Amino acid sequence: MQTTTRATGALGKIAWTAAAAVPLAFLAIFFVWPVGAIITRGFVQDGSLSLAIFGEVLGETRTWRIVAQTLWMAVAGTLGSVILGIPGAYILYRCRFPGRGILRGIATVPFVLPTVVVGVAFRALLADRGPLGFLGLDGTTTAVILAMIFFNYSIVVRQVGTLWASLDPRMPEAARSLGASPLRAFRTVTLPQLGPAIASAASLVFLYCSTAFGIVITLGQPGYGTLETEIYLQTRVFLNLPGAAVLSILQFIIVLIAVVVSNRARRGTETSLKLGEAKDARLGRGDLWPAVVTFVTIATLIIAPLLALVLRSLQRGGEWSLANYALLTTSGSGFSGGATVIQALEHSLKIALDATVIALVIAVPLALVLSRRTRSRRFQRAQRLIDGAVMLPLGVSAVTVGFGFIVSLQATVPQLAMSGLLVPLAQAVVALPLVVRSLVPVLRAIDPRLREAAATLGASPSRILLTVDGPFLARGLGLAAGFAFAVSLGEFGATSFLARPDYVTLPVLIVRLLSRPGADNYGMALAAAVLLAAVTALVMTVCEKLRPRGAGEVTGW
């Protein structure tokens, strides 16, 4: 009996080791190697260690202007999202009124949209012939910052609102009864309690703003552009791979700092969330100003760009027409050949499906390992190390990942590097942290006593995994697959480097159409953006329906 138990335990250890080793090997080959190749390009010249290229790139005034503009837009986008998101979190999560669920859904829409769609929507709103064209914001840094706030508003609302809904309302009420004004009660009682959630959301927003490649490039790369657009320019136009590598290292440092701050702030949020649920209060007169800020923000910053995108796609020459949609089966004008929008959508769907399968195959064993509760300190330390490794792709721009694929594979297997087969692999790497984060909370909800009871009754580890973990895992797979598919469908940064010219995805084609002159190309870009947004929204609607209760918010990483 003891021999059998020892053998079973040994097999179990081997199985858990393999469950972690295979996904980590995938990350080592398709993430660590490409990113490491970029770092090597910055430090090694002609086979020897050299920092000359660092001196050249860092000695240019243009480099620091690009870094300054990247940081400035990221900070401005973060501040705008937090300032507007806090009132939204209160109104949408602590106040009860008719239509709250609809407004919550509308506030969530921007985060799940591809960045290319967001950029095209704001371009439709702010262009010369757009509804707000008279403001003269088209092609400016202000337009980019507004688009960043649009995209990240829901992160602050959902992450801060989730915590706010769990706070005990008696504490600020006690402060009010002692003579404190509503503003002072909020500043001295509520705000310190919300601090961890605000810090966590702000660091995440900064991360997304500093890597908003799709938004910046579709809005015309105002000013000096950002680090990502400069990496793209140095690689695609000037073929300056060493210089682009140095810029990638700079961006990696910036983003890594944001990830470290986010993880530390998230720990504080997780501690604060261990509170009871508070009852929602009716919307009253004292809630007037946060309600006005929330309703105006949703109307002007979220609904207006999306509405402008749809309406502009239905206009041609100042008249209502479906001509832009009729062109979706053509290659447009001003250039010969190339994929049509419908063909590009087909490519995107196929690639996204491949990427989803790859991401799930890698994420499921990782989620099982990370969700296991054990008293072994060695296993707990291993879990923390694996969790950090899995989250690394979140701390590296998709542009850097795509560029790394080219750098690492161009010399070894150039046919593979240019074949387009790497696109789903790169998209799977980008989506992996999101998939793991959506599966782990579901599996952690399993009561460990269920596994212990099954083991006591003689069930083998594989049978326990099938009968106890299996049903929970099945519930979470729909959510994970939906988000992986949506992320892959709208991915642009890595795909722009790796997609074959004759097998482009829809986000890449939209940007190409916007860069070419002609009413047909612009109209097709608008219609294609609407089509991509509709498909993504459909996927996310199904995904939200499949989300298990208690799985947590996906934005609250």
Coordinates of C-alpha atoms in Angstrom, one line a residue, residues 27-317:
L27 CA 7.6 31.1 -23.2
A28 CA 11.4 30.6 -23.3
I29 CA 11.3 30.0 -27.0
F30 CA 8.7 32.4 -28.2
F31 CA 9.1 35.2 -25.7
V32 CA 12.4 35.2 -23.8
W33 CA 14.5 34.3 -26.9
P34 CA 13.0 37.1 -29.1
V35 CA 13.2 39.7 -26.4
G36 CA 16.7 38.6 -25.4
A37 CA 17.7 38.9 -29.1
I38 CA 16.7 42.5 -29.0
I39 CA 18.7 43.2 -25.9
T40 CA 21.7 41.5 -27.4
R41 CA 21.4 43.7 -30.5
G42 CA 21.7 46.7 -28.3
F43 CA 24.9 45.4 -26.5
V44 CA 26.7 43.3 -29.1
Q45 CA 28.1 44.8 -32.3
D46 CA 30.1 42.8 -34.8
G47 CA 30.3 39.9 -32.4
S48 CA 31.8 41.9 -29.5
L49 CA 30.3 43.7 -26.5
S50 CA 29.9 47.4 -27.3
L51 CA 27.9 50.3 -26.0
A52 CA 28.6 52.5 -29.0
I53 CA 25.0 52.3 -30.3
F54 CA 23.7 53.2 -26.9
G55 CA 25.8 56.4 -27.0
E56 CA 24.6 57.2 -30.5
V57 CA 20.9 56.7 -29.8
L58 CA 20.9 58.2 -26.3
G59 CA 23.0 61.1 -27.4
E60 CA 20.4 62.3 -29.9
T61 CA 18.0 65.0 -28.8
R62 CA 15.2 63.4 -30.8
T63 CA 15.4 60.3 -28.7
W64 CA 14.8 62.1 -25.4
R65 CA 12.0 64.2 -27.1
I66 CA 10.3 60.9 -28.1
V67 CA 10.8 59.5 -24.5
A68 CA 9.4 62.7 -23.1
Q69 CA 6.3 62.7 -25.4
T70 CA 5.7 59.0 -24.6
L71 CA 5.8 59.6 -20.9
W72 CA 3.8 62.8 -21.1
M73 CA 1.0 61.2 -23.1
A74 CA 0.9 58.2 -20.8
V75 CA 0.8 60.3 -17.7
A76 CA -1.9 62.6 -19.1
G77 CA -4.0 59.6 -20.2
T78 CA -3.6 58.1 -16.8
L79 CA -4.6 61.2 -14.9
G80 CA -7.6 61.8 -17.2
S81 CA -8.8 58.2 -16.8
V82 CA -8.4 58.4 -13.0
I83 CA -10.0 61.8 -12.5
L84 CA -13.0 60.8 -14.7
G85 CA -13.1 57.2 -13.6
I86 CA -13.5 57.8 -9.8
P87 CA -16.8 59.6 -10.1
G88 CA -17.9 56.9 -12.6
A89 CA -16.9 54.1 -10.2
Y90 CA -19.1 55.7 -7.5
I91 CA -22.2 56.3 -9.6
L92 CA -22.1 53.0 -11.4
Y93 CA -21.2 50.8 -8.4
R94 CA -22.6 52.6 -5.3
C95 CA -25.7 54.3 -6.6
R96 CA -28.9 52.7 -7.7
F97 CA -30.9 54.1 -10.6
P98 CA -32.8 52.9 -13.7
G99 CA -30.5 52.0 -16.6
R100 CA -27.4 51.5 -14.5
G101 CA -26.7 48.1 -16.1
I102 CA -26.8 49.6 -19.5
L103 CA -24.4 52.4 -18.6
R104 CA -22.0 49.9 -17.1
G105 CA -22.0 47.9 -20.3
I106 CA -21.4 51.1 -22.4
A107 CA -18.5 52.1 -20.1
T108 CA -17.0 48.6 -20.5
V109 CA -17.1 48.6 -24.4
P110 CA -14.0 50.7 -25.0
F111 CA -11.6 48.3 -23.2
V112 CA -12.6 45.3 -25.3
L113 CA -12.3 47.2 -28.6
P114 CA -9.1 46.8 -30.7
T115 CA -6.9 49.8 -30.4
V116 CA -7.1 50.4 -34.2
V117 CA -10.9 50.7 -34.0
V118 CA -10.5 53.3 -31.2
G119 CA -8.0 55.3 -33.3
V120 CA -10.3 55.3 -36.3
A121 CA -13.3 56.2 -34.2
F122 CA -11.6 59.3 -32.8
R123 CA -10.3 60.2 -36.3
A124 CA -13.9 60.1 -37.6
L125 CA -15.0 62.3 -34.7
L126 CA -12.2 64.9 -34.9
A127 CA -11.4 65.0 -38.6
D128 CA -12.1 68.1 -40.6
R129 CA -15.5 66.9 -41.8
G130 CA -16.3 65.1 -38.5
P131 CA -18.8 66.4 -35.9
L132 CA -16.0 68.0 -33.8
G133 CA -13.7 68.9 -36.7
F134 CA -14.0 72.6 -35.8
L135 CA -11.9 72.0 -32.7
G136 CA -8.8 71.4 -34.8
L137 CA -7.7 68.4 -32.7
D138 CA -7.2 66.0 -35.6
G139 CA -3.6 64.7 -35.6
T140 CA -2.7 66.3 -32.3
T141 CA -1.4 64.8 -29.0
T142 CA -4.7 65.9 -27.4
A143 CA -6.6 63.6 -29.7
V144 CA -4.3 60.7 -28.7
I145 CA -4.7 61.4 -25.0
L146 CA -8.5 61.5 -25.4
A147 CA -8.4 58.2 -27.2
M148 CA -6.3 56.8 -24.4
I149 CA -8.8 58.0 -21.8
F150 CA -11.6 56.4 -23.9
F151 CA -9.8 53.1 -24.0
N152 CA -8.8 53.0 -20.3
Y153 CA -11.8 54.6 -18.6
S154 CA -13.4 51.2 -17.8
I155 CA -10.3 49.9 -16.0
V156 CA -10.6 52.6 -13.4
V157 CA -14.4 52.4 -13.2
R158 CA -14.5 48.6 -12.8
Q159 CA -11.5 48.1 -10.5
V160 CA -12.2 51.0 -8.2
G161 CA -16.0 50.4 -8.4
T162 CA -15.6 46.8 -7.4
L163 CA -13.7 47.8 -4.2
W164 CA -16.0 50.7 -3.5
A165 CA -19.1 48.5 -3.6
S166 CA -17.6 46.4 -0.8
L167 CA -16.7 49.2 1.6
D168 CA -18.7 49.6 4.8
P169 CA -20.8 52.8 4.4
R170 CA -21.1 53.3 8.1
M171 CA -17.6 54.8 8.4
P172 CA -18.2 57.8 6.1
E173 CA -21.6 58.1 7.7
A174 CA -20.0 58.3 11.1
A175 CA -17.7 61.1 9.9
R176 CA -20.7 63.0 8.5
S177 CA -22.5 62.7 11.8
L178 CA -19.5 64.3 13.5
G179 CA -19.8 67.4 11.3
A180 CA -17.6 66.5 8.4
S181 CA -18.7 67.7 5.0
P182 CA -19.3 65.1 2.2
L183 CA -16.1 66.2 0.5
R184 CA -14.1 65.9 3.8
A185 CA -15.6 62.5 4.6
F186 CA -14.6 61.3 1.2
R187 CA -11.1 62.7 1.4
T188 CA -10.3 61.5 5.0
V189 CA -12.3 58.2 5.1
T190 CA -13.2 56.7 1.7
L191 CA -10.2 57.9 -0.4
P192 CA -7.6 56.1 1.8
Q193 CA -9.6 52.9 1.6
L194 CA -9.8 53.2 -2.2
G195 CA -6.0 54.0 -2.4
P196 CA -4.8 50.5 -3.3
A197 CA -7.4 50.1 -6.0
I198 CA -6.7 53.6 -7.5
A199 CA -3.0 53.0 -7.5
S200 CA -3.4 49.5 -9.1
A201 CA -5.8 50.9 -11.8
A202 CA -3.5 53.9 -12.4
S203 CA -0.4 51.8 -12.9
L204 CA -2.3 49.5 -15.3
V205 CA -3.7 52.5 -17.3
F206 CA -0.1 53.9 -17.5
L207 CA 1.0 50.5 -18.8
Y208 CA -1.6 50.5 -21.5
C209 CA -1.1 54.2 -22.4
S210 CA 2.6 53.7 -22.8
T211 CA 2.0 50.8 -25.2
A212 CA -0.9 52.2 -27.2
F213 CA 0.7 51.6 -30.6
G214 CA -2.5 51.1 -32.6
I215 CA -4.1 54.3 -31.2
V216 CA -1.1 56.5 -32.0
I217 CA -0.4 55.2 -35.5
T218 CA -4.0 55.5 -36.6
L219 CA -4.3 59.1 -35.3
G220 CA -1.3 60.2 -37.3
Q221 CA 1.7 59.9 -35.0
P222 CA 1.5 63.5 -33.7
G223 CA 4.6 65.4 -32.8
Y224 CA 7.6 63.1 -32.4
G225 CA 5.5 60.0 -32.0
T226 CA 6.2 57.5 -29.2
L227 CA 8.9 54.9 -28.6
E228 CA 6.7 52.3 -30.3
T229 CA 6.2 54.3 -33.4
E230 CA 9.9 55.1 -33.5
I231 CA 10.8 51.4 -33.2
Y232 CA 8.4 50.7 -36.1
L233 CA 9.9 53.5 -38.1
Q234 CA 13.6 52.6 -37.5
T235 CA 12.8 48.9 -38.3
R236 CA 10.5 49.2 -41.3
V237 CA 11.8 52.4 -43.0
F238 CA 15.4 52.8 -42.1
L239 CA 16.3 49.2 -41.3
N240 CA 18.2 50.4 -38.3
L241 CA 17.8 47.2 -36.1
P242 CA 20.5 48.1 -33.5
G243 CA 19.0 51.6 -33.0
A244 CA 15.5 50.1 -32.7
A245 CA 16.9 47.5 -30.2
V246 CA 18.1 50.3 -27.9
L247 CA 14.7 52.0 -28.1
S248 CA 13.0 48.7 -27.3
I249 CA 15.2 48.4 -24.2
L250 CA 14.2 51.9 -23.1
Q251 CA 10.6 51.0 -23.5
F252 CA 11.0 47.7 -21.7
I253 CA 12.5 49.5 -18.7
I254 CA 9.6 52.0 -18.6
V255 CA 6.9 49.3 -18.9
L256 CA 8.6 47.0 -16.4
I257 CA 8.5 49.8 -13.8
A258 CA 4.8 50.2 -14.4
V259 CA 4.2 46.4 -14.1
V260 CA 6.2 46.3 -10.8
V261 CA 4.1 49.2 -9.4
S262 CA 0.9 47.5 -10.6
N263 CA 1.7 44.2 -9.0
R264 CA 2.5 45.9 -5.6
A265 CA -0.6 47.9 -5.8
R266 CA -2.7 44.9 -6.7
R267 CA -1.6 43.1 -3.5
G268 CA -3.0 45.9 -1.5
T269 CA -6.3 45.7 -3.5
E270 CA -6.6 42.0 -2.8
T271 CA -6.3 42.6 0.9
S272 CA -8.8 45.4 0.9
L273 CA -11.4 43.4 -1.0
K274 CA -11.9 41.0 1.9
L275 CA -14.9 43.1 3.1
G276 CA -18.6 42.6 3.2
E277 CA -20.9 43.8 0.4
A278 CA -22.5 47.2 1.0
K279 CA -26.1 48.0 -0.2
D280 CA -26.4 50.4 -3.1
A281 CA -28.0 53.8 -2.2
R282 CA -30.5 55.6 -4.4
L283 CA -29.1 58.4 -6.5
G284 CA -29.7 61.6 -4.5
R285 CA -29.1 65.3 -4.7
G286 CA -25.8 65.0 -3.1
D287 CA -24.6 62.9 -6.0
L288 CA -25.3 65.6 -8.6
W289 CA -21.8 66.5 -9.6
P290 CA -20.4 62.9 -9.8
A291 CA -23.5 61.9 -11.8
V292 CA -23.1 64.9 -14.2
V293 CA -19.4 64.1 -14.7
T294 CA -20.2 60.4 -15.3
F295 CA -23.0 61.0 -17.7
V296 CA -21.2 63.7 -19.7
T297 CA -18.0 61.5 -19.9
I298 CA -19.9 58.5 -21.2
A299 CA -21.9 60.6 -23.7
T300 CA -19.0 62.7 -25.1
L301 CA -16.0 60.4 -24.6
I302 CA -17.5 57.0 -25.3
I303 CA -20.8 57.2 -27.2
A304 CA -19.8 60.1 -29.4
P305 CA -16.7 58.6 -31.1
L306 CA -18.4 55.2 -31.7
L307 CA -21.5 57.0 -33.1
A308 CA -19.4 59.2 -35.3
L309 CA -17.6 56.1 -36.6
V310 CA -20.8 54.4 -37.6
L311 CA -22.4 57.5 -39.1
R312 CA -19.3 58.4 -41.1
S313 CA -19.1 54.9 -42.4
L314 CA -22.6 55.4 -43.8
Q315 CA -21.8 58.6 -45.6
R316 CA -20.3 59.3 -49.0
G317 CA -19.8 62.7 -50.5

